[in-house]
XYZ file of C-alpha atoms in Angstrom:
717
model
C 118.940 105.410 124.116
C 120.724 102.050 124.106
C 120.800 100.179 120.828
C 121.781 96.881 122.421
C 119.244 94.088 122.108
C 118.982 91.056 124.356
C 120.382 88.977 121.503
C 123.649 90.921 121.352
C 126.616 89.539 123.190
C 129.735 91.519 122.286
C 130.107 95.302 122.559
C 133.364 97.257 122.544
C 134.432 100.887 122.395
C 137.943 101.417 121.099
C 138.509 104.584 123.091
C 136.735 107.008 125.396
C 133.873 108.485 123.401
C 133.970 111.964 125.006
C 137.660 112.323 124.204
C 137.089 111.102 120.667
C 134.283 113.598 120.084
C 136.291 116.514 121.431
C 139.137 115.764 119.061
C 137.124 114.984 115.954
C 134.435 117.653 116.260
C 136.953 120.473 116.466
C 136.318 121.432 112.789
C 132.678 122.145 113.719
C 133.606 124.847 116.195
C 132.994 127.909 114.041
C 130.166 128.882 111.738
C 132.691 129.882 109.087
C 134.058 126.355 108.910
C 130.533 124.962 108.594
C 129.836 127.359 105.722
C 132.958 126.615 103.721
C 132.846 122.850 104.004
C 130.475 120.155 105.201
C 130.752 118.870 108.767
C 132.944 115.837 109.255
C 131.379 113.537 111.827
C 133.440 111.795 114.443
C 134.089 108.073 114.150
C 133.933 105.730 117.105
C 134.878 102.082 116.807
C 131.668 100.612 118.214
C 131.331 96.906 117.520
C 128.833 94.142 118.116
C 128.790 90.460 117.212
C 125.728 89.361 115.253
C 125.293 85.782 114.133
C 129.017 85.202 114.610
C 130.119 88.229 112.595
C 131.624 91.374 114.089
C 129.696 94.455 112.970
C 131.266 97.932 113.200
C 129.272 101.142 113.329
C 131.500 104.226 113.205
C 128.673 106.671 113.873
C 126.950 104.966 116.774
C 127.607 107.961 119.017
C 125.028 109.973 117.071
C 122.302 107.874 118.679
C 122.816 109.573 122.073
C 120.356 112.449 121.853
C 121.312 113.819 125.281
C 124.966 114.287 124.282
C 125.665 117.982 123.534
C 128.106 116.879 120.826
C 125.220 115.276 118.929
C 123.197 118.494 118.986
C 126.317 120.425 117.951
C 126.738 118.123 114.972
C 123.105 118.461 113.868
C 123.325 122.235 114.235
C 126.513 122.244 112.169
C 124.770 120.260 109.433
C 121.885 122.729 109.522
C 124.298 125.668 109.294
C 126.038 124.068 106.321
C 122.715 123.385 104.596
C 121.596 126.964 105.202
C 124.835 128.330 103.743
C 124.819 126.086 100.681
C 121.151 126.749 99.943
C 121.227 130.503 100.573
C 121.099 131.197 96.802
C 117.796 129.300 96.472
C 116.107 130.992 99.410
C 114.503 133.659 97.182
C 112.949 130.864 95.115
C 111.763 129.126 98.292
C 110.198 132.404 99.423
C 108.525 132.797 96.040
C 107.132 129.266 96.205
C 105.870 129.901 99.726
C 104.044 132.950 98.450
C 102.557 131.009 95.545
C 101.297 128.148 97.696
C 99.990 130.421 100.429
C 98.390 132.615 97.782
C 96.378 129.703 96.363
C 95.207 128.627 99.810
C 91.859 129.738 101.220
C 93.220 131.123 104.481
C 89.798 131.788 105.978
C 87.885 128.565 105.529
C 85.237 126.307 107.032
C 85.073 122.529 106.795
C 81.803 120.873 105.776
C 79.792 120.561 109.023
C 79.104 117.026 110.239
C 76.043 116.179 112.303
C 76.553 114.332 115.573
C 73.589 114.253 117.931
C 72.129 117.715 118.503
C 74.988 119.650 116.911
C 76.897 120.173 113.703
C 80.656 120.012 114.217
C 83.247 121.691 112.001
C 86.659 123.325 111.962
C 87.520 126.732 110.637
C 90.723 128.589 109.958
C 91.591 132.267 110.244
C 94.101 134.233 108.197
C 97.571 134.257 109.701
C 96.808 131.553 112.248
C 98.654 128.254 112.123
C 96.012 125.903 113.531
C 92.295 125.163 113.092
C 89.558 126.100 115.537
C 87.113 123.325 116.497
C 83.506 124.525 116.707
C 79.890 123.397 116.773
C 76.446 124.833 116.205
C 73.073 123.464 117.360
C 70.741 121.888 114.819
C 68.496 124.145 112.808
C 64.940 123.556 111.645
C 64.218 119.913 110.755
C 67.758 119.027 111.717
C 69.365 121.134 109.008
C 72.608 123.064 109.394
C 71.938 126.671 110.356
C 74.869 128.980 109.673
C 73.168 131.672 111.753
C 72.945 129.531 114.884
C 75.227 130.488 117.750
C 78.745 129.148 117.337
C 80.413 127.405 120.259
C 84.205 127.219 120.154
C 85.295 123.893 121.606
C 89.053 124.172 121.060
C 91.045 127.072 119.709
C 94.181 125.176 118.814
C 96.066 128.436 118.242
C 95.625 129.370 121.893
C 96.596 125.885 123.031
C 99.722 126.007 120.846
C 101.016 129.252 122.333
C 104.519 128.810 123.696
C 105.113 125.590 121.770
C 107.091 125.145 118.558
C 105.001 122.046 117.844
C 101.365 121.289 118.566
C 98.995 118.518 117.517
C 95.546 117.286 118.535
C 94.847 113.589 118.041
C 91.779 112.223 119.833
C 88.640 114.395 119.860
C 85.543 112.805 121.416
C 82.412 114.454 122.794
C 80.536 112.629 125.567
C 77.106 111.124 124.776
C 75.357 113.942 126.668
C 77.400 116.450 124.613
C 78.693 118.243 127.735
C 82.286 116.973 127.967
C 85.114 116.863 125.435
C 87.994 114.397 125.734
C 90.984 115.255 123.580
C 94.715 114.558 123.453
C 97.658 116.804 122.576
C 101.338 116.466 121.689
C 103.700 119.430 122.061
C 107.002 117.856 120.951
C 106.367 115.896 117.748
C 107.295 112.629 119.457
C 103.662 111.525 119.128
C 103.116 111.015 122.823
C 99.668 112.433 123.473
C 98.325 113.617 126.833
C 94.661 113.365 127.791
C 92.579 116.443 128.645
C 88.865 116.632 129.482
C 87.002 119.897 129.039
C 83.660 120.802 130.595
C 81.851 122.397 127.669
C 79.425 124.189 129.971
C 82.063 126.036 131.992
C 85.009 125.901 129.584
C 87.194 124.555 132.390
C 89.478 121.525 132.265
C 88.798 118.679 134.670
C 91.638 117.422 136.824
C 91.573 114.030 135.070
C 94.539 113.465 132.797
C 96.798 110.681 131.596
C 100.005 110.532 129.507
C 100.665 108.585 126.302
C 97.028 107.981 125.328
C 96.645 106.556 121.815
C 92.865 105.956 121.621
C 89.802 106.515 123.781
C 86.023 105.994 123.912
C 83.190 107.257 126.104
C 80.833 105.027 128.051
C 77.097 105.679 127.885
C 77.105 107.075 131.445
C 79.090 110.203 130.395
C 81.390 109.631 133.385
C 83.685 106.831 132.219
C 86.379 106.705 129.556
C 88.151 103.674 128.161
C 91.752 104.635 127.372
C 94.608 102.870 125.597
C 98.076 103.853 126.745
C 101.348 103.182 124.990
C 104.575 102.003 126.618
C 106.882 104.911 127.450
C 109.891 103.311 125.760
C 108.657 101.078 122.962
C 105.573 103.192 122.140
C 103.556 100.005 121.741
C 99.887 100.532 122.623
C 99.550 97.678 125.078
C 97.364 98.649 128.078
C 93.657 99.446 128.377
C 92.430 101.502 131.332
C 89.008 102.442 132.635
C 88.891 105.981 133.976
C 85.912 106.987 136.105
C 86.053 110.778 136.152
C 87.461 111.991 139.436
C 89.100 108.639 140.175
C 92.305 106.811 139.345
C 92.680 104.848 136.079
C 92.145 101.100 136.514
C 93.931 98.690 134.175
C 91.448 96.488 132.334
C 93.636 94.638 129.819
C 97.302 94.156 128.989
C 98.502 92.837 125.644
C 101.607 90.852 126.509
C 102.665 89.705 123.047
C 105.154 92.203 121.624
C 103.990 91.940 118.016
C 100.477 93.120 118.947
C 99.098 96.583 119.669
C 95.616 97.445 120.867
C 93.043 100.147 120.181
C 89.649 101.083 121.610
C 86.604 102.530 119.859
C 82.851 101.993 119.687
C 80.543 100.311 117.214
C 78.692 102.618 114.852
C 75.501 102.259 116.931
C 77.464 103.204 120.091
C 76.213 100.044 121.843
C 79.606 98.378 122.358
C 83.208 99.180 123.098
C 85.463 97.472 120.568
C 88.872 96.415 121.901
C 90.976 95.273 118.973
C 94.412 93.667 119.223
C 96.352 93.376 116.006
C 99.696 92.492 114.485
C 100.697 92.614 110.830
C 98.956 89.322 110.048
C 96.650 88.501 112.991
C 93.960 90.186 115.094
C 91.185 89.589 117.582
C 88.277 91.626 118.951
C 86.647 91.911 122.367
C 83.297 93.617 123.036
C 81.772 95.240 126.099
C 78.470 97.078 126.368
C 78.989 100.833 126.695
C 76.176 100.749 129.271
C 78.257 98.590 131.647
C 81.847 99.888 131.488
C 82.757 98.055 134.696
C 81.899 94.698 133.087
C 84.146 92.159 131.372
C 85.149 92.290 127.723
C 84.030 89.227 125.765
C 86.191 87.740 123.021
C 84.370 87.523 119.683
C 86.639 85.007 117.958
C 89.840 83.557 119.425
C 93.185 84.657 118.064
C 94.241 82.482 115.151
C 97.549 82.960 113.333
C 96.936 84.628 109.987
C 93.304 85.548 110.707
C 92.474 89.252 110.667
C 88.993 90.476 111.374
C 86.965 93.444 112.577
C 83.319 93.732 113.605
C 80.313 96.051 113.517
C 76.944 95.611 115.240
C 73.319 96.144 114.240
C 70.157 94.826 115.910
C 71.812 91.868 117.640
C 73.819 90.866 114.562
C 77.567 91.143 114.095
C 78.934 92.045 110.686
C 82.407 90.577 110.442
C 85.050 91.708 107.960
C 87.331 88.667 107.774
C 90.186 87.291 105.706
C 89.450 83.699 106.737
C 89.557 81.726 103.481
C 89.529 85.121 101.728
C 92.866 86.861 101.116
C 91.158 90.106 100.024
C 88.562 89.788 102.822
C 84.854 89.021 102.769
C 81.925 90.028 104.970
C 79.718 87.653 106.933
C 77.018 88.146 109.552
C 76.388 86.136 112.706
C 74.302 86.470 115.859
C 75.991 88.483 118.607
C 75.559 85.527 120.953
C 77.045 82.936 118.556
C 79.690 84.569 116.330
C 81.596 81.348 115.569
C 82.248 80.455 111.888
C 79.622 77.693 111.868
C 76.997 80.413 112.334
C 78.335 82.719 109.619
C 76.030 83.851 106.839
C 77.773 85.239 103.735
C 76.997 88.812 102.752
C 79.932 90.000 100.594
C 81.919 87.192 98.948
C 85.648 87.211 98.392
C 86.839 88.907 95.199
C 90.325 88.060 93.996
C 90.443 91.344 92.064
C 89.171 93.720 94.777
C 90.284 94.110 98.378
C 87.780 95.310 100.984
C 89.322 98.246 102.833
C 86.578 99.187 105.302
C 83.029 98.490 106.478
C 80.399 100.921 107.794
C 77.088 99.659 109.195
C 74.053 101.910 109.652
C 70.468 101.278 110.719
C 69.223 100.787 107.157
C 72.392 100.433 105.106
C 75.840 98.871 104.936
C 78.715 100.469 103.015
C 81.829 98.689 101.809
C 84.899 100.556 100.554
C 86.888 98.453 98.081
C 90.040 98.918 96.020
C 90.452 97.322 92.589
C 93.276 98.040 90.137
C 94.568 100.828 92.410
C 91.204 102.672 92.431
C 88.654 102.946 95.250
C 84.915 102.435 95.021
C 82.014 102.338 97.468
C 79.254 99.729 97.436
C 76.046 100.359 99.373
C 73.704 97.605 100.584
C 70.070 98.336 101.456
C 68.935 96.015 104.265
C 65.269 96.416 103.283
C 65.505 95.873 99.511
C 68.616 93.668 99.737
C 69.965 95.534 96.713
C 73.467 96.866 96.053
C 74.537 100.171 94.498
C 78.087 100.978 93.395
C 79.609 104.443 93.682
C 82.554 104.816 91.357
C 84.060 107.501 89.199
C 84.969 107.561 85.533
C 88.316 109.349 85.671
C 91.350 107.224 84.758
C 93.038 108.145 88.040
C 91.404 109.383 91.246
C 91.090 108.992 95.001
C 87.682 108.421 96.607
C 87.418 107.796 100.338
C 84.919 107.587 103.160
C 84.828 111.021 104.810
C 83.060 110.248 108.076
C 79.366 109.553 108.650
C 78.983 109.316 112.436
C 75.179 109.099 112.780
C 73.892 105.510 112.964
C 70.559 106.487 111.408
C 72.188 108.370 108.520
C 70.555 108.207 105.079
C 73.462 109.894 103.261
C 77.050 108.641 103.096
C 79.788 111.282 103.234
C 82.647 110.774 100.746
C 85.630 112.768 99.549
C 86.796 112.760 95.952
C 89.877 114.170 94.268
C 92.250 113.437 91.431
C 95.667 114.779 90.445
C 93.844 117.567 88.554
C 90.632 117.826 90.649
C 90.734 119.646 94.019
C 89.336 117.739 97.019
C 85.557 117.581 96.849
C 83.128 116.587 99.619
C 80.116 114.592 98.402
C 77.008 113.225 100.084
C 75.664 110.040 98.504
C 71.992 109.245 99.063
C 72.169 105.630 100.198
C 68.644 104.903 98.956
C 68.959 106.012 95.332
C 72.685 106.662 94.864
C 72.250 110.337 93.985
C 75.278 112.494 94.713
C 75.338 116.022 96.083
C 78.528 118.073 95.949
C 78.781 119.953 99.237
C 82.094 121.687 98.715
C 85.169 121.699 96.520
C 88.430 123.125 97.793
C 88.809 126.617 96.413
C 92.035 127.533 94.652
C 92.427 131.268 95.245
C 93.320 133.189 92.113
C 91.643 130.680 89.824
C 92.464 127.191 88.654
C 91.606 125.566 85.333
C 91.886 121.773 85.381
C 91.702 121.684 81.579
C 95.269 123.012 81.446
C 96.559 119.753 82.905
C 96.401 116.070 82.025
C 96.657 112.908 84.101
C 97.174 109.366 82.847
C 97.293 105.807 84.103
C 100.332 103.906 82.855
C 101.268 100.256 83.308
C 104.862 99.136 83.736
C 105.990 95.587 83.072
C 108.319 94.724 85.941
C 111.303 92.416 85.471
C 109.317 89.406 86.715
C 106.440 90.104 84.328
C 104.076 91.714 86.854
C 102.159 94.780 85.639
C 102.788 97.716 88.005
C 100.372 100.686 87.841
C 101.734 104.208 87.625
C 100.060 107.596 87.336
C 101.391 110.883 86.026
C 100.169 114.464 85.898
C 101.588 117.288 83.781
C 100.733 120.585 82.154
C 99.541 120.117 78.607
C 102.201 120.972 76.062
C 105.127 119.451 77.945
C 107.531 117.867 75.481
C 107.837 114.110 75.559
C 111.369 113.875 74.200
C 113.231 113.009 77.389
C 113.992 116.622 78.256
C 111.239 117.202 80.804
C 112.073 117.327 84.509
C 110.181 114.578 86.326
C 109.601 113.890 90.024
C 108.865 110.244 90.848
C 107.432 109.416 94.273
C 106.489 106.159 95.972
C 106.193 104.389 99.331
C 105.590 100.649 99.115
C 105.305 99.285 102.681
C 102.862 98.250 105.438
C 100.061 97.669 102.961
C 99.686 101.439 102.546
C 98.567 102.325 99.046
C 99.929 105.124 96.898
C 96.965 107.397 96.169
C 96.222 109.728 93.276
C 95.639 112.859 95.326
C 95.564 116.564 94.522
C 98.100 119.019 95.964
C 98.009 122.805 95.764
C 101.793 122.944 96.078
C 102.188 120.681 93.042
C 100.717 123.373 90.785
C 103.946 125.342 91.212
C 105.906 122.395 89.830
C 103.514 121.696 86.968
C 103.541 125.353 85.933
C 107.333 125.143 85.673
C 107.134 122.179 83.303
C 107.726 119.425 85.859
C 105.995 116.080 85.326
C 104.883 114.421 88.557
C 104.548 110.630 88.823
C 103.680 108.043 91.463
C 104.321 104.314 91.207
C 102.008 101.776 92.909
C 104.888 99.454 93.743
C 104.504 96.207 95.654
C 104.358 96.513 99.428
C 101.071 98.430 99.464
C 97.604 96.974 98.879
C 97.079 98.953 95.673
C 96.316 95.710 93.823
C 95.080 93.642 96.771
C 96.532 91.859 99.776
C 98.864 89.753 97.620
C 100.440 93.041 96.447
C 101.423 93.720 100.048
C 102.677 90.201 100.676
C 104.828 90.336 97.543
C 106.617 93.410 98.919
C 107.387 92.381 102.498
C 109.605 89.983 104.451
C 111.681 87.816 102.095
C 110.089 89.472 99.040
C 110.909 93.042 100.046
C 113.261 93.576 97.122
C 110.271 93.501 94.772
C 109.478 96.964 96.168
C 112.843 98.346 95.068
C 112.821 96.532 91.731
C 109.340 97.835 90.904
C 110.476 101.391 91.548
C 113.604 101.042 89.446
C 111.624 99.377 86.652
C 109.123 102.245 86.788
C 111.943 104.776 86.495
C 113.485 102.852 83.598
C 110.079 102.812 81.889
C 109.674 106.581 82.213
C 113.109 107.071 80.692
C 112.520 104.517 77.933
C 109.199 106.112 77.001
C 110.880 109.539 76.936
C 108.848 111.100 79.699
C 112.226 112.110 81.127
C 115.897 111.092 81.229
C 118.270 110.169 84.068
C 119.762 113.659 84.227
C 116.235 115.107 84.598
C 114.810 112.517 87.016
C 114.436 113.332 90.720
C 112.962 110.846 93.182
C 111.273 111.370 96.521
C 110.084 109.214 99.413
C 109.605 109.467 103.155
C 109.811 107.151 106.174
C 109.629 103.612 104.729
C 109.649 105.442 101.404
C 112.982 106.855 102.557
C 114.226 103.286 102.866
C 113.129 102.904 99.254
C 115.204 105.952 98.306
C 118.298 104.635 100.051
C 117.949 101.169 98.561
C 117.448 102.258 94.950
C 120.320 104.764 94.927
C 122.614 102.015 96.190
C 121.404 99.762 93.375
C 121.199 102.252 90.491
C 122.775 105.593 91.425
C 123.282 106.558 87.781
C 119.530 106.372 87.082
C 118.657 109.365 89.255
C 119.787 112.976 89.100
C 118.752 113.906 92.653
C 116.927 112.532 95.695
C 114.817 113.941 98.495
C 114.681 111.419 101.344
C 112.364 112.543 104.155
C 112.633 111.033 107.661
C 114.171 107.979 105.986
C 114.261 104.517 107.562
C 117.787 103.817 106.346
C 119.571 102.190 109.291
C 117.504 99.024 109.094
C 119.767 96.609 110.921
C 120.620 98.742 113.956
C 116.954 99.601 114.413
C 115.558 96.124 113.935
C 118.221 94.540 116.146
C 117.148 96.679 119.118
C 113.885 95.412 120.601
C 113.732 98.346 123.035
C 113.181 100.901 120.281
C 109.726 102.173 119.348
C 107.935 99.977 116.807
C 110.729 97.426 116.372
C 109.247 94.151 117.626
C 105.840 94.901 116.156
C 107.443 95.156 112.745
C 109.167 91.773 112.690
C 106.171 90.532 110.715
C 106.635 93.276 108.106
C 110.411 93.254 107.635
C 111.529 90.041 109.303
C 113.096 89.130 112.640
C 116.854 89.751 112.269
C 117.537 87.456 115.209
C 116.859 84.695 112.690
C 119.867 84.227 110.419
C 118.024 83.962 107.100
C 115.999 87.110 107.758
C 119.101 88.912 109.033
C 121.067 88.132 105.879
C 118.230 89.204 103.594
C 117.599 92.492 105.412
C 121.325 93.195 105.553
C 121.531 92.771 101.785
C 119.322 95.829 101.164
C 119.743 98.007 104.276
C 120.802 101.406 102.828
C 123.210 102.331 105.628
C 124.978 98.980 105.458
C 125.333 98.950 101.677
C 126.858 102.348 101.042
C 129.887 101.974 98.782
C 132.743 104.011 97.391
C 131.086 105.277 94.221
C 129.253 108.274 92.813
C 125.785 109.092 94.173
C 123.095 111.534 93.055
C 122.620 114.897 94.750
C 120.716 114.308 97.982
C 118.616 116.305 100.406
C 117.856 114.377 103.596
C 115.325 115.880 106.005
C 114.379 114.745 109.501
C 113.015 115.867 112.876
C 114.887 115.706 116.171
C 111.795 114.433 118.002
C 110.824 111.782 115.468
C 109.450 108.708 117.229
C 108.810 106.628 114.103
C 112.263 106.899 112.508
C 114.775 108.244 114.986
C 116.686 111.343 113.865
C 119.946 109.434 114.095
C 119.116 107.146 111.176
C 119.335 109.928 108.567
C 122.125 111.647 110.536
C 124.290 108.531 110.535
C 123.417 107.817 106.914
C 124.563 111.257 105.784
C 127.744 111.069 107.866
C 128.693 107.701 106.377
C 127.659 108.586 102.830
C 129.770 111.734 102.976
C 132.784 109.609 103.891
C 132.118 107.075 101.109
C 130.828 108.911 98.052
C 133.307 109.739 95.299
C 131.330 112.517 93.585
C 131.030 116.239 94.216
C 127.218 116.307 94.159
C 125.498 118.095 97.043
C 124.664 116.063 100.158
C 122.588 117.986 102.669
C 121.040 117.109 106.016
C 118.311 119.375 107.372
C 116.922 118.644 110.846
C 113.862 120.345 112.271
C 115.005 120.694 115.873
C 111.473 121.168 117.192
C 109.350 118.613 115.339
C 108.931 114.918 114.697
C 107.994 112.480 111.958
C 105.454 114.717 110.240
C 107.562 117.855 110.220
C 106.274 121.260 111.250
C 102.778 121.258 112.743
C 101.562 124.756 111.859
C 100.097 125.116 108.371
C 102.326 128.060 107.384
C 105.425 126.414 108.838
C 104.594 123.229 106.920
C 104.283 125.228 103.694
C 107.706 126.795 104.346
C 109.290 123.372 104.760
C 107.649 122.105 101.580
C 108.618 125.244 99.651
C 112.260 124.773 100.637
C 112.244 121.142 99.492
C 110.637 122.143 96.192
C 113.113 124.973 95.669
C 115.995 122.586 96.206
C 114.603 120.136 93.646
C 113.949 122.921 91.128
C 117.535 124.098 91.588
C 118.741 120.608 90.726
C 116.820 120.896 87.450
C 118.429 124.349 87.045
C 115.003 125.996 87.194
C 115.726 129.288 88.911
C 112.412 131.167 88.850
C-alpha cells in the first residue's frame, strides 16, 4: 500500500529495494540465527520532503504487505519471540488453565424480548464461538425455558475453515422470518452481508461486501445498507437493497472527515441516517414504511454542532451540544425541528455529560457520566417525574444493556466493578425497583471480600485533578515493593472504565496491584476532558499518565522497578510517547497494536481512517499541526538511550493500526536502544486489531501477555 499523500512532492530510493532486502535479510535465513539473536531489519533510504524538510524512513519497505521479505521478517520476529519466551510458556499454560477454569464454559446470556421471541446466545464447552438462538414467548409474554429452541446462527459452524471469524450486524426482519447478518473472516473488519431465511434455513442470493451498518424496512423485503470504501474504510455510501434486486445508491457522503451510519428509531417508524465527524454531525429521516422515498434533513450541518434524534408520537427528542458542551435534550415537533421550536427537557450540566438517550412509549432514559462514573436517569412522560439509578460503590461501571421493545416497562442495565462480576439488572421504570437477573459465575468460587478497590485523585502538573482507580488483594504491602500494572487509553473521547476481568484475578492473587488512569482525551470528566487531550493539547494525555505513575510511586503503591504499563491502539501511542519521555519511570511495557508511526500514517490520506481523524489529531499538511504531532510521534522520537523491557503485539490483518507501525517501531528501536532489556514483537498472522476471535484463542493470547509481564516482575509461578 502506498504511503505517499497528494501533498508529498519528493520521493527517492537510494538503491533497488529487492537487492537491498536480499543482502540485509540474509541473517534471517535460519531458525537457529533467529533463536540466538534478534532479527536485524533491512534499511532502505526512503525519503520524502515535508514542509521543506527531507524526512528519511529506513524501514519503509516493511509497509509492503505483499512482499515475501516482509512476511519473512515478521516470521523471524515471531520465531525469536517464541525462543526467548520458551521458559515462560509453562506459566502461560498455567494461566490459561486458571482463566479457563474460572470461566463458565456452558453458559446462556439473559434472554431479550423482541416481538414474539426471546433472543439469546449460548456457549458450549470446547467451542470457540457463541450460538445465536431464540424461543417463542411463553404465557403472558414471559420467557419459557421449555419452549422449543430455534438456532439462528451457529457461529462455530460458520467459522469452520477460518482462523478468524466475527459477526457484526445481526438484524431480524419485522415479520421475524429473515435474518440479515455480516461476517468477517480475516480480522480486517470488512464485513460481508448474508440474509438467511429462518423458515428454510437457506441463505438468499443477496449479498454485499464491506457493509458497516444496516436496517430493515417495514415491508420485510428492503434493507438499507451502509458500505465502506474499499481502500480508506470510510463508511460513505448508503444503498437500498430490494431483496432479489441490485443495490441502489441512495446517498454519498463526499466530505472525507465524515462517516455515515444507518439505524432505526426506537419505535421503528423511521430510518435514521447519521453523518458525523469528530466535532460535527447531521441526521436525515425516512419512514420505514416508504423505503423508496427521500430522506429528509432534520437540522442542517453546522460546524461544531453534534446531535442525534429519537421519535415518539410525532415528537423528536434531540440530544444536542448546541450551547451545551456536555449536551442537553430538547423536544420539537417532527414537522418543525428547528431550534426556535425547541422545548427544553434535560438542561445542560457542566459536571455531567450525557452519553446516550433511549425513548420508549411511556419513558425516556438518559445515561450520564459525572466524575468518571455512570448513572441512569428515567423520565416518566405521564407523571413528568425523574428517577436516578446510581450505585454506591466508589468505583464501578454501569451501562445500558439493550432494551429493544418500544413499549418496555423495564430498562435493562449491566453493572460491574473491579471486584464485582458483571451483573444484568432490570430496572422498573415506574418505581425504580431493581431486579438482578444474572451475575457472571466464577467457577470454583470467588469472594469479593478478599479484594479492595479505591478511587484516587492525582494532581497533574497543571493543577488538574485526574481520577485513578486501583484494585488489589487485601494485605498487599504499601511500601513500594508491590508489582503494579498501570493501564490507560486517553483518545477519541473514549472513557477508561472500571470493569471486572476474570483474567485479572490471576494477577491479583500473585500480589499485583492493577490501576487505570482516567487521563485527558476521554470523556471521563465531560466533553472538555476530551478537548483538553486532543489536537494541540494532546500532550496533556501523556503528562497525565506520567503524573499518575509518579503519584503511584510517590505514595508507595509501587516503585519504578516494579511498575509495568500497558495500552493498546491509541493507548499504544500513549505507551510509545511516555517511554520516550520518561523511560526510567517504567520497568516494562506491553504495547498492543500500537499507533506509533503517527506521521507516516497521518500524512497518507489513502490509508484507512486517516482523513477522518484530522479533527482528533490534527492535519499534518498544516505546518503548526505537523510540528506539534512530530514532537510526540513515538517512531520519530526514538533516541539512543536505555528503554524499558517491551513486548509489542500486533495482527497482520489489522485495519485500524497497520501491522507495519509496530513492526517498524520495533526495528528502529532495536537499532537505537542502548540497553540489554528484552524487546519482542509478536504478530498474529491470522487476525486483526482485536486479536484472536475465538474465546479460547483469545485467552491464550492474554495468558501469554500476562506471563511475560509476571516474568518481568520475576514472578515465576
